[in-house]
């Protein structure tokens, strides 16, 4: 019991120390309405999490313009440095809601396709076929980031530029 | 103490001295504001899925405040204030959403006019070259979409928010991958420099956009219509202004250098257009642009070489 009594303050001191170390880690804040954290450095990689403006991200690593970060929710991945800032930003209540508000009320048929409700309405008003845009978006989602890496490597362009 | 002040009803406040009453009102107002902020902030994480409208949040907040203070009129006033605040904040994010919606509208219009190419190999190749270029841009994290239009016309289009289309006719005029990369880089620059949004703003049609935040989905769609039409008109008919074209060319040269392609290829392609005349109707002044690009390369990277990748280009486009 005496041992436990001594252990508790030691544990408290240790946890304060851990908090202090974590607090010293670099933090950046999302400055765009939202930022997408991805599995790797590039827009073709799978999305890990989308975080709203003002979210504090802990920087784990830097590679050029890409930052490997940890979100408050525990998600880890890469974010482009243009989407964040070292200055603390406001939570952006309207930015969170403005980017997704009324998603539930989006025009029928648009759900799951990712189109903005306004452009769905534009297509319907102008009697435009939405299928070509949907095919383009689907083709983009089917692009394999490893395929792109091979392409750049074979041509010695992009990230494989000498 | 805050809760006590908030819960005292009008009859109790009526028995106070005037000075005490003024103090009470002031403290109650401060407490009300703090409580409202706390309640509204509490809703932020629950609304990250983004299903609540400003009015929903205002109503919820007002209901809570009204119940806590036993004053329904206070709750109603607070709810209206919160809703108004949310709407104002929403307006701040309008540009990014508006750009994506404009870009989608441009693609809808253009792909209905010209039809998408069904050549999967060519389309895939163009996407890979485009994705290579955007890796060196200022917005590699956008969800870039590249496509090929099935028409003999020589042209390329940039939709705000990350949409780039190039025609089969333009590709037929190219000699190598570096020329293709140059044209795509030019369109990518239009996107990263927000030229489409700039053009719509300059048209004066964005003035009503801040009011969209308070509108319903149907009202927003109706108000967005002229903006979409302006974006389509700019990109697909009138073209960007001279200044925007020159700035996109400058950025294209830098992107080519940063990506490892030969920037001289872009000057060569513009030179071909200027000698043909009447091509790329939405990109006028090819001769002047070719000269400016050549001067820029001479000034910034006189010994630039870079990859042209002619063999890979021919293997994918023929």
XYZ file of C-alpha atoms in Angstrom, chain A residues 32-34 36 38 42-44 47 52 66 80 83 91 93-103 105-107 114-123 125-130 132-133 135-137 140 143 147-148 150-152 154-158 161, chain B residues 44 47-50 52-53 57 86 89-90 92-93 96-97 100-101 104-105 107-109 111-112 116 124-125 127-129 131-132 134 137-138 140-147 163 165 177 217 220-221 224-225 228-229 232 257-261 307 309 312:
124
model
C -8.688 26.444 -45.293
C -12.372 25.643 -44.684
C -11.217 22.030 -44.472
C -7.856 16.390 -46.237
C -4.281 11.375 -46.762
C -0.605 13.352 -53.143
C -4.253 13.954 -53.950
C -4.702 10.421 -55.317
C -8.356 9.935 -47.467
C -12.230 21.525 -40.383
C 3.958 17.812 -47.178
C -0.205 19.826 -47.842
C -3.745 24.018 -46.162
C -12.722 27.140 -35.312
C -18.078 27.363 -37.288
C -19.513 28.634 -40.513
C -16.702 27.086 -42.534
C -17.502 23.638 -41.124
C -21.153 23.994 -41.774
C -20.864 26.032 -44.943
C -18.894 23.339 -46.739
C -21.402 20.617 -45.937
C -24.573 22.321 -44.861
C -27.739 21.036 -46.402
C -25.849 18.009 -47.678
C -31.036 18.238 -48.666
C -28.921 17.861 -51.823
C -30.783 17.254 -55.034
C -19.862 14.455 -54.748
C -21.359 17.172 -56.933
C -22.323 20.465 -55.372
C -26.131 20.879 -55.208
C -25.846 24.117 -57.185
C -24.163 22.416 -60.143
C -26.709 19.588 -60.049
C -29.417 22.222 -60.291
C -27.490 23.946 -63.108
C -27.368 20.675 -65.041
C -32.041 23.600 -65.501
C -29.942 23.511 -68.659
C -30.937 19.893 -69.405
C -27.316 18.781 -69.372
C -26.230 15.174 -69.101
C -24.317 14.704 -65.822
C -19.663 12.702 -68.500
C -18.702 14.631 -65.351
C -17.310 9.441 -65.505
C -14.426 11.891 -65.189
C -14.690 11.920 -61.395
C -9.946 10.138 -61.215
C -6.208 6.346 -60.611
C 0.812 3.836 -61.103
C 1.575 7.569 -61.058
C 5.908 4.404 -61.786
C 4.935 6.827 -64.567
C 7.036 9.605 -63.052
C 10.001 5.888 -65.928
C 9.989 9.413 -67.365
C 12.246 10.886 -64.676
C 9.724 13.682 -64.167
C 7.734 14.976 -61.192
C 13.067 14.493 -61.573
C -19.592 22.350 -33.564
C -22.166 19.114 -36.629
C -18.924 18.169 -38.315
C -21.017 15.906 -40.471
C -22.616 19.181 -41.516
C -27.601 21.233 -39.399
C -28.563 24.527 -40.974
C -28.688 25.578 -34.636
C -23.670 31.188 -38.286
C -19.577 32.740 -40.796
C -20.902 30.468 -43.551
C -16.711 33.140 -45.341
C -16.444 29.681 -46.930
C -14.181 27.484 -52.130
C -17.605 25.903 -52.592
C -16.028 23.829 -57.146
C -19.623 24.372 -58.260
C -18.454 21.417 -62.274
C -20.780 23.668 -64.260
C -17.311 20.695 -67.230
C -21.024 19.949 -67.575
C -21.385 22.580 -70.285
C -18.670 17.892 -72.055
C -22.217 18.275 -73.319
C -15.800 13.062 -73.800
C -5.465 7.749 -68.686
C -2.192 9.024 -70.148
C -4.451 12.213 -66.458
C -1.019 10.871 -65.501
C 0.780 13.776 -67.199
C -1.173 14.645 -62.099
C 2.602 14.815 -62.583
C 0.049 19.353 -60.330
C 1.820 23.280 -58.260
C 0.665 25.363 -55.313
C -1.412 19.484 -55.252
C -4.027 18.581 -52.648
C -7.006 19.570 -54.825
C -8.974 16.671 -56.285
C -7.733 17.336 -59.839
C -9.747 15.927 -62.735
C -8.274 15.670 -66.242
C -10.086 14.680 -69.403
C -10.920 20.571 -63.690
C -9.909 19.357 -70.295
C 4.875 14.809 -73.774
C -30.889 24.915 -51.233
C -29.037 29.079 -53.532
C -29.290 27.044 -56.712
C -25.965 30.484 -58.385
C -27.285 30.125 -61.952
C -22.346 29.347 -63.333
C -23.334 30.901 -66.647
C -19.009 28.876 -68.475
C 10.880 23.430 -64.996
C 9.873 22.252 -61.527
C 8.468 19.020 -62.939
C 11.477 18.255 -65.132
C 9.908 18.839 -68.561
C 12.541 15.805 -70.659
C 9.504 12.054 -73.793
C 6.173 7.694 -74.648
